[in-house]
Coordinates of C-alpha atoms in Angstrom, one line a residue:
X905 CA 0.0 0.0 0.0
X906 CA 1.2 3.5 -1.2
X907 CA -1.6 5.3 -0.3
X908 CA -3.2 6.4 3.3
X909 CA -6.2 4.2 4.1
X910 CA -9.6 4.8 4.4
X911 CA -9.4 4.3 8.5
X912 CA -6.2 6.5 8.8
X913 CA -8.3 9.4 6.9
X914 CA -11.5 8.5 9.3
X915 CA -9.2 8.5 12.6
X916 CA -7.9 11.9 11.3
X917 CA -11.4 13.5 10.6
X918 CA -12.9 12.0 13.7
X919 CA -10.7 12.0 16.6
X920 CA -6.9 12.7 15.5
X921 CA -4.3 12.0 17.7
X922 CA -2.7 15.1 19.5
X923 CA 0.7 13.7 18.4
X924 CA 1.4 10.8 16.2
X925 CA 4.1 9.4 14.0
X926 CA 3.2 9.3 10.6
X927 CA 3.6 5.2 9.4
X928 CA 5.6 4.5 5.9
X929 CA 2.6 3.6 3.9
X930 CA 4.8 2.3 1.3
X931 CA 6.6 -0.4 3.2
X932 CA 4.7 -3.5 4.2
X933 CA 3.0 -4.6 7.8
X934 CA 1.5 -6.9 9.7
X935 CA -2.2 -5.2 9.4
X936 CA -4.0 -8.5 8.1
X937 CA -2.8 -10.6 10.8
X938 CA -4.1 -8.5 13.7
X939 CA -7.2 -7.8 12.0
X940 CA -8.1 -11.7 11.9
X941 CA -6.7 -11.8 15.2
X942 CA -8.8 -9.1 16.5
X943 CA -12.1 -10.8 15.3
X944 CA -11.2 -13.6 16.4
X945 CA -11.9 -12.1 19.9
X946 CA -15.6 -10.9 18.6
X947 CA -14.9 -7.9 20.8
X948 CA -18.0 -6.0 20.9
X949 CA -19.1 -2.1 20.7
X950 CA -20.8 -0.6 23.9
X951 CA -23.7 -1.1 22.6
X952 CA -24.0 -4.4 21.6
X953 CA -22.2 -4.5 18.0
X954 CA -19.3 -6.3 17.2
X955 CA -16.0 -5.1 16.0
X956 CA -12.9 -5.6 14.7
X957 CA -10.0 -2.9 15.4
X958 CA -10.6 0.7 16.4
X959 CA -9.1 3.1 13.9
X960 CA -6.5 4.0 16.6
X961 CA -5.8 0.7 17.5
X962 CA -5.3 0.0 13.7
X963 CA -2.6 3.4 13.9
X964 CA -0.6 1.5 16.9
X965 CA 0.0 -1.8 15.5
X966 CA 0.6 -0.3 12.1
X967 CA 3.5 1.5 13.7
X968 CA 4.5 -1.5 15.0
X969 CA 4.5 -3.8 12.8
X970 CA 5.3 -1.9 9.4
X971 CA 8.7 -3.9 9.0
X972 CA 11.2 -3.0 5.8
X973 CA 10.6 -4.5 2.4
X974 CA 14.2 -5.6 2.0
X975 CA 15.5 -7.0 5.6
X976 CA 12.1 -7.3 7.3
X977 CA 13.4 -5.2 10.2
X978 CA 10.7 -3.0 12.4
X979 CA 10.8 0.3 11.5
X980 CA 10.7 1.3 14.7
X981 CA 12.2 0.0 17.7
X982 CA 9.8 1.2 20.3
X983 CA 6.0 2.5 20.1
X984 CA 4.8 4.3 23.2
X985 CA 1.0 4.4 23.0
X986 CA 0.0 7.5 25.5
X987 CA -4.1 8.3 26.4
X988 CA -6.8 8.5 28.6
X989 CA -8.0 5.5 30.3
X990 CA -10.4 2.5 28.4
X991 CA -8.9 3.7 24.9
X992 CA -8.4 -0.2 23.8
X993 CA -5.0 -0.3 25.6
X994 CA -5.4 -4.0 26.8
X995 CA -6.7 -5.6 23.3
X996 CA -4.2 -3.9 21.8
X997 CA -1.8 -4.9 23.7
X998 CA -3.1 -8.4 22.8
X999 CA -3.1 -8.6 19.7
X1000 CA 0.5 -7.6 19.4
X1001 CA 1.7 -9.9 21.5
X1002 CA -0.5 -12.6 19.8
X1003 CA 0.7 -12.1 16.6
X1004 CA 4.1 -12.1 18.1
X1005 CA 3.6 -15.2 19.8
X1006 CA 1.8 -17.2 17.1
X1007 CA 2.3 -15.7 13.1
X1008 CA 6.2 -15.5 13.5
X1009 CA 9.1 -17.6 11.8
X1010 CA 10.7 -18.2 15.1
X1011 CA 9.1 -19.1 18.9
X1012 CA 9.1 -15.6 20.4
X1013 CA 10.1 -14.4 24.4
X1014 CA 7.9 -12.0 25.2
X1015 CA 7.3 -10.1 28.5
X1016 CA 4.8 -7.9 29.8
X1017 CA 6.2 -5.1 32.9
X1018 CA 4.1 -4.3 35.4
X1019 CA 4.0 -2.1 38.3
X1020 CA 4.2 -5.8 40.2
X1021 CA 4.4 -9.2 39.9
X1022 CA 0.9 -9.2 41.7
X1023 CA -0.3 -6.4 39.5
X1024 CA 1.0 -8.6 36.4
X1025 CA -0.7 -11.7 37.6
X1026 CA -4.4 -10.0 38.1
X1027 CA -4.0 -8.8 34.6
X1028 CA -2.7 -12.2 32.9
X1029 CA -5.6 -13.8 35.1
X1030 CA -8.5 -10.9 34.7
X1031 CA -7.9 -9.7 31.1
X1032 CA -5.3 -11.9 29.3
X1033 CA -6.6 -15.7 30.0
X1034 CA -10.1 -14.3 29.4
X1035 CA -9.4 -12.9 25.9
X1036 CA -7.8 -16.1 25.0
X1037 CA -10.3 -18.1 26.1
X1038 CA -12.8 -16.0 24.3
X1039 CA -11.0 -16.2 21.1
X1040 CA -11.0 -19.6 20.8
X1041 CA -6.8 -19.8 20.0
X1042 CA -6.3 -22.2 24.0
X1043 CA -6.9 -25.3 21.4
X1044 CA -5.4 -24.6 17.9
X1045 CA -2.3 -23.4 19.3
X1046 CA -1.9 -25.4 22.4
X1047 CA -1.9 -22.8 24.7
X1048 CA -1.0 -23.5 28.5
X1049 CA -0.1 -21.5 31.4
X1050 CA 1.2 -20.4 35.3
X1051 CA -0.1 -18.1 37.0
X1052 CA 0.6 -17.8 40.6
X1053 CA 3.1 -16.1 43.0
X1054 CA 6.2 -17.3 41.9
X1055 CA 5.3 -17.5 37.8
X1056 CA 3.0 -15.8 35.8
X1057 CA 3.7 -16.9 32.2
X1058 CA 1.5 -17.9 28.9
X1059 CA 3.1 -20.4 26.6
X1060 CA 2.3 -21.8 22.8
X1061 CA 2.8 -25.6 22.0
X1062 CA 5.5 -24.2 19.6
X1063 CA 7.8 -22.7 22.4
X1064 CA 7.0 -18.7 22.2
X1065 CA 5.7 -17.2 26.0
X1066 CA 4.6 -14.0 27.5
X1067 CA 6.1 -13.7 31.1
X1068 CA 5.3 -11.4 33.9
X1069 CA 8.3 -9.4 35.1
X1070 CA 8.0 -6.7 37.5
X1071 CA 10.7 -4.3 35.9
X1072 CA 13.4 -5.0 38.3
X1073 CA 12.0 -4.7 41.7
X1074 CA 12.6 -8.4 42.1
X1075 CA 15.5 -10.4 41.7
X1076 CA 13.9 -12.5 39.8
X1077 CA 14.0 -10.3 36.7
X1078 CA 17.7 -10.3 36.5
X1079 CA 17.9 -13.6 34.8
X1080 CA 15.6 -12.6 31.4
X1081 CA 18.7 -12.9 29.5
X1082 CA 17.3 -12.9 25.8
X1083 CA 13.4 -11.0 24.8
X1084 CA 12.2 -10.3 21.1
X1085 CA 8.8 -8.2 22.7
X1086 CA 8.1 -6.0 25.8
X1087 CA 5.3 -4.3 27.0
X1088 CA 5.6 -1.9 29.9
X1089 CA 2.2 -0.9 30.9
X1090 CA 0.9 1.9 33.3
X1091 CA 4.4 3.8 33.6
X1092 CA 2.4 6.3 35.1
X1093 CA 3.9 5.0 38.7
X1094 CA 7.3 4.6 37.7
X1095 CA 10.4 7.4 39.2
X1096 CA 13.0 5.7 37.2
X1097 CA 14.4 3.7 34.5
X1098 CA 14.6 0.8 36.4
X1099 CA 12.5 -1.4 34.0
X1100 CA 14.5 -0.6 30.8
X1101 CA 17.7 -1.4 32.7
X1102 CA 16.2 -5.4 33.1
X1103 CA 15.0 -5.4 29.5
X1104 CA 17.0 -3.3 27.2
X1105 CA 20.2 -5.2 27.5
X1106 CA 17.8 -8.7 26.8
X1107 CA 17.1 -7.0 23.8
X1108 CA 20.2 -6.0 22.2
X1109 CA 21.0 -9.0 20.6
X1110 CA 17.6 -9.6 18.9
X1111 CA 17.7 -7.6 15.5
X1112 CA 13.9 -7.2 15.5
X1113 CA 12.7 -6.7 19.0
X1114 CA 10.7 -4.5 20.4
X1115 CA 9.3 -2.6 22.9
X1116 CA 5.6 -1.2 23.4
X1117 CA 4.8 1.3 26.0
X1118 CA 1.2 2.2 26.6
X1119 CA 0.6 4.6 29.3
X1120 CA -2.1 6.9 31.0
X1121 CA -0.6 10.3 32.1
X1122 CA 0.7 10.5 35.2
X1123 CA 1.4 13.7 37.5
X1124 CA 4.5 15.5 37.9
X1125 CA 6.3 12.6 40.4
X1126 CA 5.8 10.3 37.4
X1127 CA 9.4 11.0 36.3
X1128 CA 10.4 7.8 33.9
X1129 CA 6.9 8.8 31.8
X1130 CA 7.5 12.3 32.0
X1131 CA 11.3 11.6 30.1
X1132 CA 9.7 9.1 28.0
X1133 CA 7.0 11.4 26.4
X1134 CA 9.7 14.0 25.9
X1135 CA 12.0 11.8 24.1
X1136 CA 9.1 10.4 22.0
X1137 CA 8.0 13.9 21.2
X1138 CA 11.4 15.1 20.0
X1139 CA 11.5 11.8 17.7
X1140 CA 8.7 13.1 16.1
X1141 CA 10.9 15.9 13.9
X1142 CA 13.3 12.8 12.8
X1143 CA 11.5 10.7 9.9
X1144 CA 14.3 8.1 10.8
X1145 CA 13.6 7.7 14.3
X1146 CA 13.6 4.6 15.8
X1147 CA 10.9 5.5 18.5
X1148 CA 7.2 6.1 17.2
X1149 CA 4.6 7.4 19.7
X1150 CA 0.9 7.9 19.6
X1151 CA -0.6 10.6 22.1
X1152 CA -4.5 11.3 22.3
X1153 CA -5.3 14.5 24.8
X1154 CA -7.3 16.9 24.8
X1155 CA -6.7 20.8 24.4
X1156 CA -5.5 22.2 27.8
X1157 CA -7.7 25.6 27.6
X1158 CA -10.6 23.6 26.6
X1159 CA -13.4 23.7 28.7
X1160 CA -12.9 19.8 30.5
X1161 CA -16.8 19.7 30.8
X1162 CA -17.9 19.6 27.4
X1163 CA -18.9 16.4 25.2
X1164 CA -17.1 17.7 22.3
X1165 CA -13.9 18.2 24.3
X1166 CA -14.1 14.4 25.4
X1167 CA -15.1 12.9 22.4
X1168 CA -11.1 14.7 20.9
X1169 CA -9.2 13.0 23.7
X1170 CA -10.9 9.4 23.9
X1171 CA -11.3 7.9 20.2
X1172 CA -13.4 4.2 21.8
X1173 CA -15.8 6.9 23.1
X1174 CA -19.0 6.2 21.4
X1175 CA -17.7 2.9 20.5
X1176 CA -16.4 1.0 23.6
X1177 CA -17.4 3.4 26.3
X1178 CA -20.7 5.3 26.7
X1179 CA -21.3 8.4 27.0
X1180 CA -23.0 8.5 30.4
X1181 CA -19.8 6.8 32.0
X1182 CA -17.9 9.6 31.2
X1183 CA -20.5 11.6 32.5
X1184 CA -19.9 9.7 35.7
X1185 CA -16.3 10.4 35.6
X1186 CA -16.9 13.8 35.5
X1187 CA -19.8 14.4 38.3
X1188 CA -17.4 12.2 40.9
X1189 CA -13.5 13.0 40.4
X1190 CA -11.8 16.0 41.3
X1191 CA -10.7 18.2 38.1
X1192 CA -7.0 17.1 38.0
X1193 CA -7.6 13.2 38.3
X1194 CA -10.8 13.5 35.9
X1195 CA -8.2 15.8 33.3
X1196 CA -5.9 12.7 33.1
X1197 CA -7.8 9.5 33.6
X1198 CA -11.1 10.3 31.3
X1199 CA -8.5 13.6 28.8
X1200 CA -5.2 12.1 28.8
X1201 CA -3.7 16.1 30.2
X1202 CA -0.5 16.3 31.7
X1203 CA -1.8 18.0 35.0
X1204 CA -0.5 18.7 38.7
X1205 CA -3.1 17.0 41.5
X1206 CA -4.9 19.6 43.1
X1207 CA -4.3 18.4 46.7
X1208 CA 0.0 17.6 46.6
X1209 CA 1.3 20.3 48.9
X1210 CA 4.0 22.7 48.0
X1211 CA 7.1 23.4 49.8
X1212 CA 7.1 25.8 52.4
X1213 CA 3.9 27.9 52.6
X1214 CA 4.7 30.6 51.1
X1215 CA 3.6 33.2 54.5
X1216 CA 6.1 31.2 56.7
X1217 CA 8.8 31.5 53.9
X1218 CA 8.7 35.2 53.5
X1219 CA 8.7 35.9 57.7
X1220 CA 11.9 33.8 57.9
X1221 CA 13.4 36.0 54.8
X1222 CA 11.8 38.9 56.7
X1223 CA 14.2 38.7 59.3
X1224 CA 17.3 39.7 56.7
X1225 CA 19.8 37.2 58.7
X1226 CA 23.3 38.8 58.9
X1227 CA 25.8 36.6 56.9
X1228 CA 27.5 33.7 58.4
X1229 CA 30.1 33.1 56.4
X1230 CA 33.5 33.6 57.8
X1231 CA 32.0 32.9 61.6
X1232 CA 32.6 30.0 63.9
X1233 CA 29.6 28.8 65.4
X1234 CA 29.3 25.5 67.3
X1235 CA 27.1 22.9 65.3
X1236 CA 27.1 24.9 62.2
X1237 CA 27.1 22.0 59.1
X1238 CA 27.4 22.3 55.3
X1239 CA 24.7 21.1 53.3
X1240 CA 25.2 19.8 49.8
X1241 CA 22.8 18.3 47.3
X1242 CA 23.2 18.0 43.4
X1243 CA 21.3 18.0 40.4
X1244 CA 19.4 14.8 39.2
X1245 CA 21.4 15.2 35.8
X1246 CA 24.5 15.8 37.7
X1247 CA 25.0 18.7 36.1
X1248 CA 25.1 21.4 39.1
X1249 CA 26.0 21.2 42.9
X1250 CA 24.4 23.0 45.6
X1251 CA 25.8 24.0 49.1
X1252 CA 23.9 26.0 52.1
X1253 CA 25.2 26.4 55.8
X1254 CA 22.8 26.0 58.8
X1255 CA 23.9 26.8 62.9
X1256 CA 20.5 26.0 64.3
X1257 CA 19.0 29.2 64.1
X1258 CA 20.0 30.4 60.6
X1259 CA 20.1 29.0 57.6
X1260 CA 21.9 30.4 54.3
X1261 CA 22.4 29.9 50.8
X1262 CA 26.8 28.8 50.4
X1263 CA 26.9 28.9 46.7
X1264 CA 26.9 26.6 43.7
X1265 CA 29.4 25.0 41.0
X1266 CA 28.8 23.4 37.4
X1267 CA 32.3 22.6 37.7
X1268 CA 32.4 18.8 38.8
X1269 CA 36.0 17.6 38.6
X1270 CA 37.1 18.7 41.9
X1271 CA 34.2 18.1 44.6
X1272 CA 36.6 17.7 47.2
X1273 CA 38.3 20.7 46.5
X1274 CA 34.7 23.0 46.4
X1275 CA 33.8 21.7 49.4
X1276 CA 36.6 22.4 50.9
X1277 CA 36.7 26.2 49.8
X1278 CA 33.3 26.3 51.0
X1279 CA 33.9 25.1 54.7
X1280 CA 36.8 28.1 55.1
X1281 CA 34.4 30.6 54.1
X1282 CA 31.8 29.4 56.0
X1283 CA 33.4 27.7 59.6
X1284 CA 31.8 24.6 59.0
X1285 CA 33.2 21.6 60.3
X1286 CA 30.5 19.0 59.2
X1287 CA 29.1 18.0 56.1
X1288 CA 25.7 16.5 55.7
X1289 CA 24.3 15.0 52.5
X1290 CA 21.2 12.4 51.4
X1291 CA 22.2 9.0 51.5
X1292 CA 21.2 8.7 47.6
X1293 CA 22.8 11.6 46.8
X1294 CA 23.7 11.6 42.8
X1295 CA 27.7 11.9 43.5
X1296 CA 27.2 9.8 46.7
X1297 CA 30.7 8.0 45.1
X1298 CA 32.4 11.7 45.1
X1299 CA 31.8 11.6 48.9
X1300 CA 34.8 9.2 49.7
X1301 CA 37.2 12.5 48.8
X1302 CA 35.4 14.7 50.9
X1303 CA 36.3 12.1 54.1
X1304 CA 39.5 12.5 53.2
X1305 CA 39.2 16.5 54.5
X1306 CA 41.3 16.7 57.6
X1307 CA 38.6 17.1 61.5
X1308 CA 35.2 17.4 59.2
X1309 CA 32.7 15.0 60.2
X1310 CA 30.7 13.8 57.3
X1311 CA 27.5 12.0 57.3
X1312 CA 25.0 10.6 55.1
X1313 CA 21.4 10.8 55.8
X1314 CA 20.0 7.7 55.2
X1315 CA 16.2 6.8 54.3
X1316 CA 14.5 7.5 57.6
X1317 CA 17.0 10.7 58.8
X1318 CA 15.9 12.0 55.5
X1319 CA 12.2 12.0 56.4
X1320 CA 12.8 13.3 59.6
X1321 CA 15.0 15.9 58.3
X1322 CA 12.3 16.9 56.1
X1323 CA 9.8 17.2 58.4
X1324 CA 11.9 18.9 61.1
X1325 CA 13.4 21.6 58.7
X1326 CA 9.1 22.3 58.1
X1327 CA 8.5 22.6 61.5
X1328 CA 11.5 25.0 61.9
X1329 CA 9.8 27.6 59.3
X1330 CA 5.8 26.9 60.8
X1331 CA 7.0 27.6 64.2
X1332 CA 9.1 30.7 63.1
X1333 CA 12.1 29.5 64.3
X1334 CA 14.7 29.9 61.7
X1335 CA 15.9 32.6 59.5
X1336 CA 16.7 32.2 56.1
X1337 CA 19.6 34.7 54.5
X1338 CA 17.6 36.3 51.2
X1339 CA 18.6 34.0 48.1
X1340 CA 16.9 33.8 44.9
X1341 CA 17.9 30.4 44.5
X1342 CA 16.0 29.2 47.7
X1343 CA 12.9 31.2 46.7
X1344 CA 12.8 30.0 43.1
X1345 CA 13.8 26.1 44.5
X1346 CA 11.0 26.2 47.6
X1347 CA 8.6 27.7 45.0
X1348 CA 8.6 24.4 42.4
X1349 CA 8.8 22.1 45.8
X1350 CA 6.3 19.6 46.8
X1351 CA 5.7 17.5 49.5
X1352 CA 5.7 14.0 48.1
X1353 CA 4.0 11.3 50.6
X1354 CA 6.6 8.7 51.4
X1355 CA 4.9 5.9 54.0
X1356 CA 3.8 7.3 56.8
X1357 CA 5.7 10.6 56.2
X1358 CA 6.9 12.9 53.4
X1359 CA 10.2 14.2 51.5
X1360 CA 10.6 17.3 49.2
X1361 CA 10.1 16.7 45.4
X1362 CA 10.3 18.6 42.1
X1363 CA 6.9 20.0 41.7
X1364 CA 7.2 20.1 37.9
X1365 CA 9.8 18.4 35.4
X1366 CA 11.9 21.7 35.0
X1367 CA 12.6 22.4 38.7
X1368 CA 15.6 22.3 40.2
X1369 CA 14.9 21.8 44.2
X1370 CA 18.9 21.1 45.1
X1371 CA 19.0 24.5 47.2
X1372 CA 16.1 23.6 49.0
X1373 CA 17.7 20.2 49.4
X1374 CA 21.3 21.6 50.4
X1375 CA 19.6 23.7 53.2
X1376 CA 17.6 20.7 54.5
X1377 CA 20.5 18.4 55.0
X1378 CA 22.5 21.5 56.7
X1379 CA 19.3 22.1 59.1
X1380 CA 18.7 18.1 60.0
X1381 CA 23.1 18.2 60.5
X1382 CA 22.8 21.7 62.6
X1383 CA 19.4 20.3 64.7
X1384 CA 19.4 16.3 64.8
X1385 CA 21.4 13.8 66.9
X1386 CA 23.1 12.3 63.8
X1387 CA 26.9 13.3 65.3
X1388 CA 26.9 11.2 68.3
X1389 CA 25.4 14.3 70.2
X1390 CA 22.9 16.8 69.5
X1391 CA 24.6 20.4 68.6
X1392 CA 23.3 23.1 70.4
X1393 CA 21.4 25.2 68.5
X1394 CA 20.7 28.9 69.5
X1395 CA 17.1 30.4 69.3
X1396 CA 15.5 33.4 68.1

């Protein structure tokens, strides 16, 4: 086929995609199969008709399955798939692994990564065995399976599988060794890269593998997704990108109670879901979690907290704390926190009382040497950092300073430190030397829940929150027992 198809025109006059790579109509795919896969499943419309493929779904597995004429290579690598919720993700996801799994030359090792190997096993058994079972394939292609808390796994009589992996929170995921198709579904929840660590390198030596993401937005902590959706936008400029990415959302200053507005972000609505259920959606969630569950919007929850209230904040600048640089004060510690791209490093110097902003370097080759700078100006003889600080491994030179007490705050100290730096600024009991980098860092900050407590967090993708980190590990090493005694610390 040369030409654009009759459904590609009808997806683009009825609900077209935000974003969207555009597929190589001349070179072949894989269309036929899924669509005789797909009614196979006699999947059905929400109001009683059957169907085959949505014209969106038909736009995903295009992408992923429009292969080279001459090798037969994938065109692309890796599809991410991002929209609202009930768009089709889970027949779609499906279908491709189906026709993985069965129509290929070679037994396939598939794996599908979810936020859990629970998580992964609900699906296989709530969605997965049900859609097999409905399309009548458990027979004609000998299907079998394991699905309990050790294994969660689908398997053909010819050898290909579907596994469960949870994306490297358990051990267990270490040993996939070799994988020609991964899913990662829901990435909404993921802070890190962690997944793509277990099943990139599996993937490497499989010339045509590939990797499907299919996501719902998530909020601003949902920092993998957030990187992801960049990367897959910037692809979009390069014809010979590897990455292809589908996005369905709906205009951000568009009005997120109007039909019209939903029917542009969901393309199954009218089809697969009815009207009235979004509706529903709309009468009983609160505005951010109906903009991204029922819109696809990339939108802040309304009730995360921010950093520092912002009245506390400016009566502890208020105060316009004399400098103490160049002054000896006992208990007064160096605080030091670095950019999550490694790119900047952060220092501020607490006593107790007063906290105030040390300085910052882009200049990385010589930590030891800033730091040490930074403790003559400043009188310091301790240095306090997070345990999981990004140069944690740079923190070996700075042990090597002659009489400064280092120490890192692990998991817990860092909540507490967190929470008692807070309580410091609510109870007007600190003052804060007047720095623009503190105001602009405490301004992006939020309050992310962490078990039974909190810790600071970027409050959008942009923000850089080091200062506001730097100062909180000098107030927990100025005002917490982490020394072997507590330093006194002089009120206001």
């Amino acid at each position: 086929m040369t030409s654009e198809p009759d459904w590609y025109r009808r997806l683009l006059d009825t609900c077209p995609p935000a974003n969207h790579t555009v597929p190589r109509w001349e070179w072949p795919d894989r269309m036929a199969k899924c669509e005789a896969l797909a009614r196979m499943l006699s999947l059905s419309t929400a109001d009683g008709r059957e169907y085959g493929l949505m014209d969106h779904q038909r736009l995903i597995l295009r992408l992923l399955t429009e292969h080279d004429p001459s090798s037969g290579m994938p065109r692309h690598a890796e599809v991410d798939a991002l929209g609202p919720r009930q768009w089709g993700k889970t027949t779609t996801q499906f279908i491709a692994t189906m026709e993985r799994m069965l129509l290929r030359d070679r037994p396939q090792r598939c794996v599908y990564s979810s936020q859990s190997h629970n998580a992964g096993l609900k699906k296989m058994k709530e969605d997965w065995i049900p859609l097999l079972k409905q399309s009548g394939l458990v027979a004609s292609a000998k299907f079998d399976w394991s699905l309990n808390t050790m294994l969660a796994e689908i398997r053909t009589g010819s050898g290909s599988y579907m596994r469960v992996v949870a994306g490297g929170a358990e051990n267990s995921d270490r040993g996939i060794t070799s994988l020609d198709f991964a899913t990662i579904d829901e990435a909404l929840a993921d802070r890190d890269d962690r997944k793509e660590q277990v099943l990139l390198p599996a993937m490497l030596t499989v010339a045509d593998s590939q990797l499907f993401l299919a996501s719902t937005p998530g909020n601003l902590l949902s920092l993998y997704l957030i990187h992801k959706r960049a990367r897959a936008l910037e692809a979009l400029a390069d014809p010979e990108a590897s990455t292809a990415v589908v996005e369905f959302t709906a205009d951000m200053d568009a009005d997120p109670y109007e039909r019209e507005v939903w029917h542009t972000a969901n393309p199954a609505l009218g089809q697969t879901i009815p009207i009235r259920s979004y509706q529903r959606l709309a009468e009983s969630l609160k505005e951010s979690t109906f903009r991204r569950e029922a819109l696809g919007q990339w939108v802040p929850d309304d009730d995360m907290p921010g950093g520092i209230p912002e009245e506390e904040w400016a009566a502890a600048r208020d105060r316009n704390a004399e400098s103490m640089m160049h002054s000896s004060t006992p208990g007064k510690t160096l605080g030091i926190d670095c950019t999550p791209d490694q790119a900047r490093m952060t220092a501020c110097v607490a006593d107790g009382a007063q906290v105030e902003f040390a300085g910052s370097t882009d200049d990385l080759s010589d930590v030891a040497g800033w730091v040490a700078r930074l403790l003559v100006e400043t009188g310091a003889r301790r240095v306090a950092v997070q345990a999981n600080w990004a140069l944690s491994h740079k923190t070996g030179s700075i042990r090597e300073l002659p009489g400064i007490d280092v120490r890192e705050l692990g998991r817990v100290e860092w909540m507490q430190a967190c929470g008692i730096t807070l309580s410091a600024f609510i109870e007007r009991d600190i003052a804060v030397r007047q720095s623009a980098a503190l105001d602009d860092a405490n301004a992006c900050a939020i309050r992310q829940p962490r078990e039974s407590r909190w810790v600071w967090n970027r409050g959008r993708p942009d923000g850089d929150i080091s200062p506001l980190v730097a100062m909180t590990c000098a107030v927990a090493g100025s005002r917490m027992d982490i020394w072997g005694h507590q330093p006194a610390a002089r009120r206001l």
